[in-house]
Coordinates of C-alpha atoms and ligand atoms in Angstrom, one line a residue:
X13 CA 47.6 -59.0 11.4
X14 CA 47.6 -55.4 10.3
X15 CA 50.2 -53.3 12.0
X16 CA 48.5 -50.1 11.1
X17 CA 49.7 -47.5 8.8
X18 CA 52.1 -45.7 11.2
X19 CA 54.1 -48.9 11.5
X20 CA 53.9 -50.0 8.0
X21 CA 54.7 -46.8 6.3
X22 CA 56.8 -45.0 9.0
X23 CA 59.4 -43.8 6.5
X24 CA 56.8 -41.9 4.5
X25 CA 55.0 -40.3 7.5
X26 CA 55.8 -37.3 9.6
X27 CA 56.6 -39.3 12.8
X28 CA 59.2 -38.6 15.4
X29 CA 60.5 -40.7 18.4
X30 CA 57.8 -39.1 20.6
X31 CA 54.8 -39.9 18.1
X32 CA 52.8 -42.8 19.7
X33 CA 52.5 -45.7 17.2
X34 CA 48.8 -46.2 17.9
X35 CA 46.6 -48.3 15.7
X36 CA 43.0 -49.8 15.5
X37 CA 44.2 -51.9 12.6
X38 CA 43.7 -49.4 9.8
X39 CA 45.0 -49.9 6.3
X40 CA 45.9 -53.1 4.5
X41 CA 42.3 -53.0 2.8
X42 CA 41.5 -55.3 0.0
X43 CA 42.0 -54.4 -3.7
X44 CA 39.2 -56.7 -5.4
X45 CA 39.3 -57.2 -9.1
X46 CA 35.9 -56.7 -10.7
X47 CA 34.1 -59.7 -12.3
X48 CA 30.7 -59.0 -13.7
X49 CA 30.8 -55.2 -14.0
X50 CA 34.1 -55.3 -15.7
X51 CA 32.8 -57.8 -18.3
X52 CA 29.6 -55.8 -18.8
X53 CA 31.6 -52.6 -19.3
X54 CA 34.3 -54.2 -21.4
X55 CA 37.1 -53.1 -19.2
X56 CA 38.9 -56.2 -17.9
X57 CA 41.3 -54.5 -15.6
X58 CA 38.9 -52.9 -13.2
X59 CA 39.6 -52.9 -9.5
X60 CA 37.8 -51.7 -6.3
X61 CA 39.8 -50.5 -3.3
X62 CA 37.6 -51.4 -0.3
X63 CA 38.2 -48.7 2.2
X64 CA 35.0 -49.6 4.0
X65 CA 37.0 -52.4 5.6
X66 CA 38.9 -50.0 7.8
X67 CA 38.1 -50.2 11.5
X68 CA 35.3 -47.6 11.6
X69 CA 34.1 -48.5 8.1
X70 CA 35.8 -45.6 6.0
X71 CA 39.0 -44.3 4.7
X72 CA 39.1 -41.6 7.4
X73 CA 40.8 -43.9 9.8
X74 CA 44.1 -43.6 7.7
X75 CA 44.1 -39.9 8.2
X76 CA 42.7 -39.9 11.7
X77 CA 45.3 -42.3 13.3
X78 CA 48.1 -39.9 11.9
X79 CA 46.2 -36.7 13.1
X80 CA 45.6 -38.1 16.6
X81 CA 49.1 -39.5 17.1
X82 CA 50.3 -36.1 16.3
X83 CA 47.7 -34.4 18.6
X84 CA 48.9 -36.8 21.5
X85 CA 52.6 -35.9 20.7
X86 CA 51.7 -32.2 21.1
X87 CA 49.7 -32.9 24.3
X88 CA 46.4 -32.0 22.8
X89 CA 43.5 -32.1 25.4
X90 CA 40.7 -32.3 23.0
X91 CA 39.6 -33.1 19.4
X92 CA 37.1 -31.3 17.4
X93 CA 35.8 -31.8 13.8
X94 CA 32.9 -31.0 11.5
X95 CA 31.6 -34.0 9.6
X96 CA 29.1 -35.4 7.2
X97 CA 29.6 -38.5 9.4
X98 CA 32.5 -40.5 8.6
X99 CA 35.2 -38.1 9.9
X100 CA 33.2 -37.9 13.3
X101 CA 33.1 -41.6 13.5
X102 CA 36.8 -41.9 13.0
X103 CA 37.7 -39.0 15.3
X104 CA 35.5 -40.5 18.1
X105 CA 37.0 -43.9 17.8
X106 CA 40.7 -42.8 17.8
X107 CA 39.8 -40.3 20.6
X108 CA 38.3 -43.0 22.6
X109 CA 41.2 -45.4 22.0
X110 CA 43.6 -42.7 23.2
X111 CA 41.4 -41.3 26.0
X112 CA 41.0 -37.8 24.5
X113 CA 37.5 -36.2 24.6
X114 CA 36.1 -35.6 21.1
X115 CA 33.6 -32.9 19.9
X116 CA 31.8 -33.4 16.6
X117 CA 29.7 -30.8 14.8
X118 CA 27.3 -32.4 12.3
X119 CA 24.6 -30.9 9.8
X120 CA 21.3 -31.7 11.4
X121 CA 19.2 -34.3 9.6
X122 CA 22.0 -34.9 6.9
X123 CA 24.2 -37.7 8.5
X124 CA 23.5 -41.4 7.8
X125 CA 22.2 -43.4 10.8
X126 CA 25.2 -45.7 11.1
X127 CA 27.5 -42.8 11.4
X128 CA 25.8 -41.0 14.1
X129 CA 25.3 -44.5 16.0
X130 CA 29.2 -44.8 15.8
X131 CA 29.9 -41.3 17.4
X132 CA 27.4 -42.0 20.0
X133 CA 28.8 -45.5 20.8
X134 CA 32.4 -44.2 21.0
X135 CA 31.2 -41.5 23.4
X136 CA 31.7 -38.3 21.5
X137 CA 30.1 -35.1 22.3
X138 CA 27.8 -34.6 19.3
X139 CA 26.6 -31.2 18.4
X140 CA 23.9 -31.3 15.7
X141 CA 23.7 -27.7 14.0
X142 CA 21.1 -26.1 12.0
X143 CA 23.3 -25.6 9.0
X144 CA 25.2 -27.6 6.5
X145 CA 28.6 -29.2 6.5
X146 CA 30.4 -25.9 5.2
X147 CA 28.9 -24.0 8.1
X148 CA 29.8 -26.7 10.6
X149 CA 33.5 -26.5 9.3
X150 CA 33.7 -22.8 9.6
X151 CA 32.5 -23.0 13.3
X152 CA 34.8 -26.0 14.0
X153 CA 37.8 -24.0 12.8
X154 CA 36.9 -20.9 15.0
X155 CA 36.1 -23.0 18.1
X156 CA 39.4 -25.1 17.7
X157 CA 41.3 -21.8 18.0
X158 CA 39.2 -20.2 20.7
X159 CA 39.0 -23.4 22.9
X160 CA 42.5 -24.8 22.1
X161 CA 41.2 -28.1 20.6
X162 CA 43.0 -29.9 17.8
X163 CA 40.9 -29.8 14.6
X164 CA 41.0 -33.1 12.9
X165 CA 39.4 -32.2 9.6
X166 CA 41.5 -32.7 6.5
X167 CA 42.8 -29.1 6.7
X168 CA 44.8 -30.6 9.4
X169 CA 47.9 -31.6 7.3
X170 CA 48.5 -34.9 9.1
X171 CA 45.1 -36.2 7.9
X172 CA 46.3 -35.9 4.3
X173 CA 49.6 -37.6 5.1
X174 CA 47.8 -40.7 6.6
X175 CA 45.4 -40.8 3.7
X176 CA 48.1 -41.0 1.1
X177 CA 49.1 -44.5 2.4
X178 CA 46.2 -46.0 0.3
X179 CA 48.0 -45.1 -2.9
X180 CA 51.1 -47.0 -1.6
X181 CA 48.9 -50.1 -0.9
X182 CA 47.5 -50.0 -4.6
X183 CA 50.8 -49.8 -6.2
X184 CA 52.2 -52.5 -4.0
X185 CA 49.3 -54.8 -4.9
X186 CA 49.2 -54.1 -8.6
X187 CA 53.1 -53.9 -9.0
X188 CA 52.7 -50.6 -10.7
X189 CA 50.4 -47.6 -10.6
X190 CA 47.0 -48.0 -12.2
X191 CA 46.4 -46.0 -15.3
X192 CA 43.3 -44.4 -13.9
X193 CA 42.2 -43.6 -10.2
X194 CA 38.6 -42.8 -9.8
X195 CA 37.5 -41.1 -6.5
X196 CA 34.6 -39.3 -5.0
X197 CA 35.1 -35.7 -4.1
X198 CA 33.7 -33.9 -1.2
X199 CA 35.9 -31.6 0.8
X200 CA 38.7 -32.8 -1.7
X201 CA 41.1 -33.9 0.9
X202 CA 41.3 -37.6 -0.3
X203 CA 42.1 -36.8 -3.9
X204 CA 44.8 -34.5 -2.7
X205 CA 46.2 -37.3 -0.4
X206 CA 46.1 -40.0 -3.1
X207 CA 47.8 -37.8 -5.7
X208 CA 50.6 -37.0 -3.1
X209 CA 50.9 -40.8 -2.4
X210 CA 51.4 -41.6 -5.9
X211 CA 53.9 -38.9 -6.5
X212 CA 55.9 -39.9 -3.4
X213 CA 55.8 -43.5 -4.4
X214 CA 57.3 -42.5 -7.8
X215 CA 59.9 -40.3 -6.3
X216 CA 60.9 -43.3 -4.3
X217 CA 61.3 -45.2 -7.5
X218 CA 58.8 -47.9 -6.6
X219 CA 56.6 -47.0 -9.7
X220 CA 57.5 -45.5 -13.0
X221 CA 54.3 -43.7 -13.8
X222 CA 51.3 -42.2 -12.0
X223 CA 47.6 -42.5 -12.8
X224 CA 45.3 -40.0 -14.2
X225 CA 43.2 -38.7 -11.3
X226 CA 39.5 -38.8 -12.0
X227 CA 37.5 -37.1 -9.3
X228 CA 33.7 -37.0 -9.2
X229 CA 31.4 -34.8 -7.3
X230 CA 27.5 -35.1 -7.0
X231 CA 25.8 -33.0 -9.6
X232 CA 23.9 -31.0 -6.9
X233 CA 27.1 -30.5 -4.9
X234 CA 29.7 -29.8 -7.6
X235 CA 31.5 -26.5 -6.8
X236 CA 34.8 -27.6 -8.4
X237 CA 33.1 -28.6 -11.7
X238 CA 30.9 -25.4 -11.6
X239 CA 34.0 -23.3 -10.6
X240 CA 32.1 -21.5 -7.8
X241 CA 30.9 -22.5 -4.3
X242 CA 27.4 -23.9 -4.0
X243 CA 25.4 -22.4 -1.2
X244 CA 22.9 -25.1 -0.8
X245 CA 24.4 -28.4 -1.9
X246 CA 21.9 -31.2 -2.5
X247 CA 22.6 -34.9 -3.1
X248 CA 21.5 -38.4 -2.0
X249 CA 25.1 -39.0 -1.2
X250 CA 25.2 -37.1 2.1
X251 CA 28.9 -37.7 2.7
X252 CA 29.9 -35.5 -0.2
X253 CA 27.1 -33.0 0.2
X254 CA 29.6 -30.1 0.4
X255 CA 29.5 -26.7 -1.4
X256 CA 32.9 -25.1 -0.5
X257 CA 35.7 -27.7 -0.3
X258 CA 38.5 -26.9 1.9
X259 CA 41.1 -28.6 -0.4
X260 CA 39.7 -27.2 -3.6
X261 CA 43.1 -25.9 -4.9
X262 CA 45.0 -29.1 -4.3
X263 CA 42.1 -31.1 -5.9
X264 CA 42.6 -29.0 -9.1
X265 CA 46.4 -29.4 -8.9
X266 CA 46.0 -33.3 -8.7
X267 CA 43.6 -33.0 -11.8
X268 CA 46.0 -30.8 -13.8
X269 CA 49.2 -32.5 -12.9
X270 CA 48.0 -36.0 -13.7
X271 CA 46.1 -34.9 -16.8
X272 CA 42.9 -36.1 -15.1
X273 CA 39.5 -34.7 -14.8
X274 CA 36.9 -33.6 -12.2
X275 CA 33.3 -34.2 -13.3
X276 CA 29.9 -34.6 -11.7
X277 CA 27.4 -37.5 -11.7
X278 CA 23.7 -37.3 -11.0
X279 CA 22.1 -39.0 -8.0
X280 CA 20.5 -41.5 -10.4
X281 CA 23.9 -42.5 -11.7
X282 CA 25.2 -42.8 -8.2
X283 CA 22.3 -45.0 -7.1
X284 CA 22.5 -47.1 -10.3
X285 CA 26.3 -47.8 -9.5
X286 CA 25.5 -48.4 -5.8
X287 CA 22.9 -51.1 -6.8
X288 CA 25.2 -52.6 -9.5
X289 CA 28.1 -52.9 -7.1
X290 CA 26.0 -54.7 -4.5
X291 CA 24.0 -57.0 -6.9
X292 CA 26.8 -57.6 -9.7
X293 CA 29.8 -57.6 -7.4
X294 CA 28.7 -58.4 -3.9
X295 CA 30.2 -55.1 -2.7
X296 CA 27.9 -53.0 -0.4
X297 CA 29.4 -49.4 -0.3
X298 CA 27.8 -46.2 0.7
X299 CA 26.2 -43.9 -2.0
X300 CA 29.1 -41.4 -1.8
X301 CA 31.5 -44.1 -2.6
X302 CA 29.5 -45.4 -5.7
X303 CA 30.1 -41.9 -7.2
X304 CA 33.6 -43.2 -8.2
X305 CA 32.1 -46.0 -10.1
X306 CA 29.2 -43.8 -11.5
X307 CA 31.9 -41.4 -12.7
X308 CA 34.1 -44.1 -14.2
X309 CA 31.0 -45.4 -16.2
X310 CA 30.3 -42.0 -17.5
X311 CA 33.9 -41.5 -18.5
X312 CA 34.0 -44.7 -20.3
X313 CA 30.8 -43.9 -22.1
X314 CA 32.4 -40.5 -23.2
X315 CA 35.5 -42.5 -24.4
X316 CA 37.7 -40.8 -21.9
X317 CA 38.9 -44.3 -20.6
X318 CA 40.9 -46.7 -22.7
X319 CA 39.3 -50.1 -22.3
X320 CA 42.7 -51.9 -21.9
X321 CA 43.7 -49.7 -19.1
X322 CA 44.0 -50.6 -15.4
X323 CA 41.4 -48.6 -13.4
X324 CA 41.1 -48.5 -9.7
X325 CA 37.8 -47.1 -8.2
X326 CA 38.1 -46.1 -4.5
X327 CA 35.1 -47.3 -2.5
X328 CA 35.4 -45.0 0.4
X329 CA 32.9 -46.3 3.0
X330 CA 30.8 -49.4 3.7
X331 CA 27.1 -49.5 2.8
X332 CA 26.3 -50.4 6.4
X333 CA 26.7 -46.8 7.3
X334 CA 23.5 -46.0 5.7
X335 CA 21.1 -49.0 6.0
X336 CA 18.0 -46.7 5.5
X337 CA 18.9 -46.1 1.9
X338 CA 19.4 -49.7 1.0
X339 CA 15.9 -50.5 2.4
X340 CA 14.2 -47.5 0.7
X341 CA 15.5 -48.4 -2.7
X342 CA 15.1 -52.2 -2.5
X343 CA 13.6 -53.9 -5.5
X344 CA 12.8 -56.9 -3.5
X345 CA 11.8 -56.0 0.0
X346 CA 11.3 -58.4 2.9
X347 CA 8.6 -60.9 2.4
X348 CA 6.6 -62.4 5.3
X349 CA 5.9 -66.1 4.9
X350 CA 4.0 -68.7 7.1
X351 CA 6.4 -71.0 8.9
X352 CA 5.4 -74.1 6.6
X353 CA 7.2 -75.8 3.8
X354 CA 4.1 -75.4 1.7
X355 CA 4.1 -71.5 2.1
X356 CA 7.8 -71.5 1.6
X357 CA 7.6 -73.6 -1.7
X358 CA 5.0 -71.1 -3.1
X359 CA 7.1 -68.2 -2.2
X360 CA 10.1 -69.7 -3.8
X361 CA 8.4 -70.2 -7.1
X362 CA 9.1 -66.6 -7.9
X363 CA 12.8 -66.6 -6.7
X364 CA 14.0 -64.9 -9.8
Ligands
F0G429 N1 33.4 -40.7 0.5 C1 32.9 -40.8 1.9 C2 32.3 -42.1 2.3 C3 33.1 -39.7 2.6 O1 32.8 -39.8 3.9 C4 33.8 -38.5 2.3 C5 33.9 -37.3 3.0 C6 34.1 -38.5 0.8 C7 34.0 -39.7 0.1 C8 34.9 -37.4 0.2 O2 36.2 -37.3 0.6 O3 36.0 -35.0 1.6 O4 38.3 -36.1 1.2 O5 36.8 -35.4 -0.6 N2 33.5 -37.3 4.1 C9 33.8 -36.2 5.1 C10 33.2 -36.4 6.5 C11 33.5 -34.9 4.5 O6 32.9 -35.5 7.2 O7 33.1 -37.6 6.8 P1 36.8 -35.9 0.8

């Protein structure tokens, strides 16, 4: 049974006696050792952190439980966020769990089907705006102040606090910190959170070293790599289609302090990693998540990763969030067959 991150890591979180210890069972996600991909790449110590196993199917639950608990402690009446989909799903779920109305602003036409379905199911007020994520976040910040709502995007510091717990889990499972941590970068809250987590775990003397932080943006949405905001970000990985990340500075700090890097990967590289994870490992993640593996493969190719090192790739969300994409790129689509053994035998002749 998962106690949730507020109970498990209470000493490392900003909790008071008044903070409600709410939980939907977030945290405690699997760290799976790679089999076939590791062999094919010649890096035996490769692991995947399956954040899609959180209650709403992404890492956002770790930050959201902390942010919503704090909102309740401060008698908040309403939550608001801008989102490419996962934040809104998490906010809507924890809002519903605690009986707090939730408003989400999403960029029209740019949110995966499963994520919209979640926000609808949890009963959030969904406002689809004619603009991208960066615009939605700008508006959400203004509305939060004007209408006295709690903003639960990762500029809310409690979000980062909750999300850092994933680093603790990785170190507990491995018995040390990995040598490299590969992670997708969108608004850059998560890379900030992981780095803080590793540093705190080292300060507490549970580990003696920290990993190099390798963050990856999509090529068409790579403001940090380019060194300037991108006005109209483009990528198939809609979750990280962000042109002006809120946690830009702290992402650069994580990179510099850890001797890491922030690079970009193309949509082709992302899709290739997405397919390899599903077909070679049995892990179905969303395209944005596959950016961590695409980036790791690129870094390995460029000799930036020592093959004997331990590497953790964070798979931030489940592939079920974006079922349309999986069908669109299927090499082997559904085949209709007559309900007879003869027809089935013929169909099975070409099973491979
Ligand atoms: N992976 C997934 C699946 C995401 O949903 C996000 C961000 C990221 C990676 C990047 O994390 O923003 O902390 O750098 N999704 C946000 C949202 C923007 O609205 O759900 P980040």
